[in-house]
Structures are given as C-alpha cells and as structure tokens.
Amino acid sequence: MNETAIERNGGVQSGRPILEVDGLVMHYRTKAGDVSAVEEVTFALGRGEALGLVGESGCGKTSVAMTLIRLLPDNAIIKEGSVVLDGLNVAELTDGEMRKHRWADISMVFQGAMNAWNPVYKVGDQIMEALEQHFPDMSEAEGRVRIAELFELVGLSPAMMDRYPHEFSGGMRQRAVIAMALSCNPKVIIADEPTTALDVIVQDQILKELRKIQEELGMSIIYISHDVAVIAEVSDRIGVMYAGRLVELGATDEVFPRPRHPYTYLLLSSTPSVVGPRRRLAPLEGEPPNLLAPPTGCRFQPRCPFAAEICASQDPPSQELAPGHHVACWHWEQVPELGRLEA
Amino acid sequence: MTQPLVKVEGLRKLYPLHKGVFRKPTEYIHAVDDVSFEIAPGESLGLVGESGCGKTTTGRMLVRLTGASDGQILLQDDGSMIDVAHVDRDGMKRFRRRVQMIFQDPYESMNPRRTIFDTISEPLQVQGIGTVAEREERVAELLEMVGLIPAPTFMFRFPHQLSGGQRQRVAIARALVIDPSFIVADEPTSMLDVGISISIMELMLNLAEEFDVSYLYITHDLAVARYMCDRIAVMYLGKIVEIGPTEELLANPRHPYTRALLSAVPVPDPSSVRPAVEIEGGIAKAVNPPPQCRFIGRCPWVQDICRRRGHPPLEDTGNDHLVSCYVAKESV
Ligand SMILES: Nc1ncnc2c1ncn2[C@@H]1O[C@H](COP(=O)(O)OP(=O)(O)OP(=O)(O)O)[C@@H](O)[C@H]1O
Ligand SMILES: Nc1ncnc2c1ncn2[C@@H]1O[C@H](COP(=O)(O)OP(=O)(O)OP(=O)(O)O)[C@@H](O)[C@H]1O
Ligand SMILES: [Mg+2]
Ligand SMILES: [Mg+2]
C-alpha cells in the first residue's frame, strides 16, 4: 500500500476523501419524544488523516460514530443526510452488505469497550474469529502470530491471548480491543475514547503507535475524546460538537490557538493541568441542553457569554472563515484570542 | 494525628496461574503485594499507576468484593478500629451502608433491564430507607447534582439509552445515594469532559469538607489527582513506590517511575513540545517477580545496590513524603 504519497501534510494524502458525511440528522425515538442526537453534521475525512471529535458528555459523539459504522439501536432513525465511504453510500447498504465492510473497511474501538468481551471465551480466540471471517485462507498458526504482533503493539504480553477477559485489568481489556480493531487492516478506524482507561505512559505509546500505523498504511482515523489535550496531540483537524451539532471544524493548529466558537473557547480555557499554578477551575456555567427539547436558535445560546437577540431566534449557519475552518456562530468575531493557553 | 478512617496493613492479592486443570499452580500474579496506607476522615488519597499495576484489585479488596490473600483492612466505627474481614451479618449491612465503590466500568453496577431510578435507588431499598416518593425525590436530587438534567427525562430510561459519560454519572449517583462515609472511586470521571468532571469533583470535595467523607480515588490522570486528592500514592506492579502530600509529590517527584509518569502527561497546546518520556511503556508482568526492586527492568537509574538487595522499603524523605528507591534516597 505504498502509493507515492502525494502532497503529504502530517500523513494526509490529497485526493477524494475516504469518508464524506453530508447533512446527517439522526434522532432516537423515545416515549418522551425525539432525542435530537445528531443535527446536520457535515465533514469529510481525508485519506491518511486523523480527525478529532470533542465535546461534552451526551453531545452526540458516539451517535455520529455509530451512524457511520451502522450499528444503531432499534429506536434510532437516520432522518436525513448521507455517509459515503470510499465511494460507497453506507446509508443505502443492506445489513448483510454492511457486514462485509464492517471491520475490514471501517472498524471501531468502542467506548467502554472494556466489557465488550464475551466472558466465556479466551480473548485471543475472539480476535481469531474476526480474522477468520475476513481472511479465510489464514491458518491458525498464522493467525496466532498476527495476534501476538498486535498484542505487542498495544503493550500486552502475547501470553495473554490464552486468558479470559476477567483476568485482564480494565486497561488491558481496552488495549485488547484496540488490537481487535486493527486486526483486519481497515481503511478507517473510529476510536471512541480509546485510551480513557489507560495511564499516560501507555496512552502515549499507543497513540504514537496508532500514528505510525496510520502513516505507514495510509489509514484514516476518527478520534473521539472528551480530552482536549489528547485530541491536540493526535489530530490533524478537530471538530467540536455541542448538543448534536458540529459547531467548529478546522486544522488543529488553527483552532487551538484561535478558537472561533465561544464553546470551543470555553472548553479550551477550562482544562486542568499538572503544570503551572494549581487553580480551582470554573466549570461551564449553566445546564447541559435537554435534547428532547433543544433550545431554539443557536443551541449554545442559553450558556453563551456573547448571546444576543438573534441567537435565540435564528440558528447560525456554518460559515467558512478561512479555507477549511468552519464555524457556526453569529458572533465569532467577538471571541477573544486565547494565545498560548495559560496551562 | 486524628484516628484514621481506613487503615490498610500488608495487603496482598495473589492470583494463581493455572497451567492445567488438575495441576497445582506454581506461578502467581502478585497483583497487590504488601500494601499499607491510612486515610483520615475527610481525606482523599489518590492511587495512580500504570494499567495492570493493581489499583482496581486494591479498591475491590477495600470494599470486600475481592478477598485478600493476606493483610488487614481496618475501618473506624464509633472510635474503634474494626477488622472488616471479621464482621458478622449485622456488621456487614452497616459496612455496606458506610462503604461504596464507583466502578471503573459503569456497567458493572447496572442491570441492563432496570431503569435508572431502580439502579440508583437500589441501595436505599436494600437498606430499607425511605418511602417510594422519598426515594424518587432523592434520586431526582442526585441526578441533578451529577448534571443529568432535567432529572425526570432520565429517571425511567434504561442504561443503553444513555451516553457513556451519562452512564458513568449514574454510577456516581448510585454510590452517593446513601451518604456513605468512605468511597472507593475507580476512574469515576474517566469518560467525562472537564466541565462536568470538575462539577462532580467539586461535589465530592464538598462532601468531604461537610461530612468528612473519605475517598480512595483511583485515576490514571495526574491532573485529576492533583485537583481532587490531599495525598497521592503511586503504584507500580503491586507495590506503592511513592506516597506523599499532593503538591509536595508533584513538585518533587523522587521515584523514577513517578517522574516518567509526569513527563508523559499531554499538554493541551499543540505548539508545546513535551520532554521525551524516559522509560518505555512496558509489558511488565507481576508473575512470580524476582526479589529485587519491581522497577529494575525499566529503571534508567539502576545501580549495583538495586541488583544486590530486595525491593526497597518505603522510607520517609521528610514532609510526609515516602519513597521506595535506593538511588532516589541517596539524592535527597
Ligand atoms: N438508545 C438511545 N435512546 C435514547 N437516547 C439515547 C440513546 N442513546 C443515546 N441517547 C442520547 O443521545 C445523546 C447523545 O448520546 P451519545 O452517546 O452520542 O453522546 P456522547 O457525545 O458520545 O457522550 P459521552 O461523551 O458521554 O459518551 C445523549 O443525550 C443520550 O442520552
Ligand atoms: N480475576 C483475576 N484473575 C487473574 N488475574 C487477575 C484477575 N484480576 C486482575 N488480575 C491481574 O492482576 C493485575 C492487576 O489488575 P488490576 O485490575 O488491579 O489493575 P489496575 O491497576 O486496576 O489496571 P487498569 O488501570 O488497567 O484498570 C493484572 O495483571 C491483572 O491481569
Ligand atoms: Mg460516547
Ligand atoms: Mg483498574
């Protein structure tokens, strides 16, 4: 897979994006009404690119991911929009067709994947099953070699493949899930909070490894995290979600020093740190939005320090401020400079 | 010093590695190996360390979900220290009321077929506290405290109808519902964004200040430990290798492992360059470990003395700051 990497930009190759998401709207139907979890989300993922998705708990990050890989619960409905994976409209595939592409073309490290393992089978055997499905010609011995390699990659002793999930610590289970997601060399990996249960040294190592594999194989990754610092380190571009909407999207080294959406600004300026003076941090004022009855106009307006009349009545459209830097805010000009984050 | 709320002495947990069904195990995973510490009323002790070093196992032993292989766990009750391994049935019910655990994996405390209300109010039911209406009120109050607002829209959902972080907050609400005096919190906010995790830490800190609630706060995030904990204990392969007051330990980390941990923390600024992490992430395993220092295989400082002698004892370097390292001790 060593195409002469055309015009590389931190591992990003040009050409048609591997994944294009356009005007996606997804709701969950509940007795109390519709939960508006994904609202008009549009973005593209370049080949070999790492895109980070951040946003507060419950804003719809996992919902976007599950829509892309088509693993939605029964009460979910895709109301509008399209998801095109390498030229293929995912939304139009039958379940059977989608199954062929899942894991081999697009795979996912599930959030809380720690308990995704079946307790009665050895962890190695569970990965073997995925391998067998996609590489029917692979012998068992070859499979074991492959699993051993993957285990070493994520910092697990290969001997662990013959153990049961309950014998793994939380972080070890999470690492095994990462090995599983990598096993079939997918074109796109969605990593939903892949390192939440891991200490920083292992996290550092896994993120570097993922970066390396990604660059070598030209794989594309969507990282989902609530941890802005992790996203800053691993992503070429960052997308910020608030209450089901993508409110800001742009290159990481543009958005971080100069966020244009008030929510991004507040998110970045409230991150705790081990360096610098110890301070009591101010949580974002106000209440998280109720997605059963989202605020009118801009969804962030009830908590926004810059909110004016128009914000409550009209939803701000997404504007492209500079090439590739999109923001949905009526008052982006008022958002002050962050400069170097006072860490 | 006031009497501690919790006192742990020489705690150990060995897991046998079975080679065959009928063969006697010859190898053991030393998941927790001779761990001792105290936690004062209202104090929060942070437990940090790499994946697989024994944090969860330590926590589970403290709440009696896993039996200890050796050692003692004492809990203060009305001024006297009782050994939690030897309480009778009544004592056990009392223990369950006073000691709670927030699990690393929120599913562990949830039955997928029970609503959020049932899940959170279960400890009240078990203890026979309150009428149904009172329980509903209490649950609604807690849901709001953990930011699941408006509470009525969450109460009668099922766990799979919540996001990951929302489930984690349900697990927190459940642990707080009966006003326990000691909580083992295992990565309680690992899935939560800063905003909400700060409000939850504030909530927990307030409980500590007002009601003297104590915590064993397990986390891999040093910034979180700094915010939340009065003291921090650093664990490596089943051993506590360094323990001390939070600011003192972060300002003067003595153990090479603690230093490496600190240098690996990502900084929320893409233009800053972190110093390289000095040690390699390991696949170190605690299977029948050799008698020397547990860190010897990855230590950048190894000296002769480390090879000749057993695992170094935890020794006071002043300021209540203890470290278990022959070389670090020299440099003080
Ligand atoms: N099956 C479901 N039925 C109804 N509502 C749901 C369902 N799954 C999720 N939700 C709701 O949809 C919203 C978005 O959830 P999602 O899991 O996408 O959030 P998230 O951004 O991944 O959050 P977190 O960081 O906490 O994991 C949440 O408010 C959640 O309560
Ligand atoms: N039931 C068990 N049987 C066998 N080994 C176990 C069992 N539970 C834990 N272990 C082993 O004990 C060690 C410590 O596990 P523990 O879960 O306490 O780690 P941890 O510090 O909580 O890690 P993490 O940060 O990944 O959650 C690990 O090597 C693990 O594989
Ligand atoms: Mg999620
Ligand atoms: Mg654990």
Short mmCIF file of N, CA, C and O and ligand atoms in Angstrom, two decimals, chain A residues 114 168-173 197, chain B residues 50-57 101 104-105 186-187 218, ligand 4:
data_model
loop_
_atom_site.label_atom_id
_atom_site.label_comp_id
_atom_site.label_asym_id
_atom_site.label_seq_id
_atom_site.Cartn_x
_atom_site.Cartn_y
_atom_site.Cartn_z
N MET A 114 -14.20 -1.99 27.32
CA MET A 114 -13.65 -2.89 28.32
C MET A 114 -14.55 -4.08 28.55
O MET A 114 -14.09 -5.15 28.84
N PHE A 168 -8.01 -9.90 32.84
CA PHE A 168 -7.38 -8.67 32.37
C PHE A 168 -7.79 -7.51 33.28
O PHE A 168 -8.91 -7.48 33.76
N SER A 169 -6.91 -6.55 33.48
CA SER A 169 -7.32 -5.33 34.17
C SER A 169 -8.11 -4.49 33.16
O SER A 169 -8.13 -4.80 31.96
N GLY A 170 -8.76 -3.41 33.64
CA GLY A 170 -9.57 -2.57 32.76
C GLY A 170 -8.78 -2.08 31.54
O GLY A 170 -9.24 -2.18 30.41
N GLY A 171 -7.59 -1.56 31.79
CA GLY A 171 -6.79 -1.02 30.70
C GLY A 171 -6.30 -2.10 29.75
O GLY A 171 -6.15 -1.87 28.55
N MET A 172 -6.05 -3.29 30.28
CA MET A 172 -5.61 -4.39 29.42
C MET A 172 -6.73 -4.80 28.46
O MET A 172 -6.49 -5.08 27.29
N ARG A 173 -7.97 -4.81 28.96
CA ARG A 173 -9.09 -5.14 28.09
C ARG A 173 -9.23 -4.09 27.00
O ARG A 173 -9.50 -4.40 25.85
N ALA A 197 -9.07 4.47 29.77
CA ALA A 197 -8.75 3.67 30.95
C ALA A 197 -7.25 3.48 31.10
O ALA A 197 -6.81 2.70 31.92
N GLU B 50 0.35 2.61 36.41
CA GLU B 50 0.03 2.14 35.07
C GLU B 50 -1.02 1.05 35.07
O GLU B 50 -1.31 0.43 36.10
N SER B 51 -1.54 0.83 33.90
CA SER B 51 -2.56 -0.19 33.71
C SER B 51 -2.04 -1.54 34.17
O SER B 51 -0.94 -1.94 33.84
N GLY B 52 -2.83 -2.23 34.99
CA GLY B 52 -2.46 -3.56 35.45
C GLY B 52 -1.60 -3.58 36.70
O GLY B 52 -1.15 -4.63 37.13
N CYS B 53 -1.37 -2.42 37.33
CA CYS B 53 -0.47 -2.40 38.48
C CYS B 53 -1.17 -2.80 39.77
O CYS B 53 -0.53 -2.94 40.80
N GLY B 54 -2.49 -2.96 39.75
CA GLY B 54 -3.17 -3.45 40.95
C GLY B 54 -4.10 -2.46 41.63
O GLY B 54 -4.55 -2.70 42.75
N LYS B 55 -4.43 -1.37 40.95
CA LYS B 55 -5.28 -0.34 41.57
C LYS B 55 -6.69 -0.87 41.85
O LYS B 55 -7.20 -0.76 42.96
N THR B 56 -7.31 -1.42 40.81
CA THR B 56 -8.68 -1.91 40.98
C THR B 56 -8.72 -3.04 42.00
O THR B 56 -9.62 -3.09 42.85
N THR B 57 -7.74 -3.93 41.95
CA THR B 57 -7.70 -5.04 42.91
C THR B 57 -7.63 -4.49 44.33
O THR B 57 -8.33 -4.98 45.23
N MET B 101 -18.50 1.67 46.32
CA MET B 101 -17.50 1.71 45.25
C MET B 101 -18.13 2.24 43.98
O MET B 101 -19.25 1.87 43.62
N GLN B 104 -14.93 1.21 37.74
CA GLN B 104 -14.22 1.68 36.56
C GLN B 104 -15.12 1.51 35.33
O GLN B 104 -15.18 2.35 34.46
N ASP B 105 -15.83 0.39 35.29
CA ASP B 105 -16.72 0.13 34.19
C ASP B 105 -18.15 0.29 34.70
O ASP B 105 -18.63 -0.52 35.46
N ASP B 186 -13.19 4.35 41.37
CA ASP B 186 -12.25 3.79 40.40
C ASP B 186 -12.43 4.48 39.05
O ASP B 186 -13.36 4.18 38.31
N GLU B 187 -11.57 5.41 38.74
CA GLU B 187 -11.65 6.18 37.49
C GLU B 187 -13.07 6.72 37.28
O GLU B 187 -13.65 6.54 36.22
N ILE B 218 -9.01 6.38 42.56
CA ILE B 218 -8.14 5.72 41.59
C ILE B 218 -8.23 6.46 40.27
O ILE B 218 -9.32 6.70 39.77
MG MG C 4 -8.48 -0.91 37.04
#
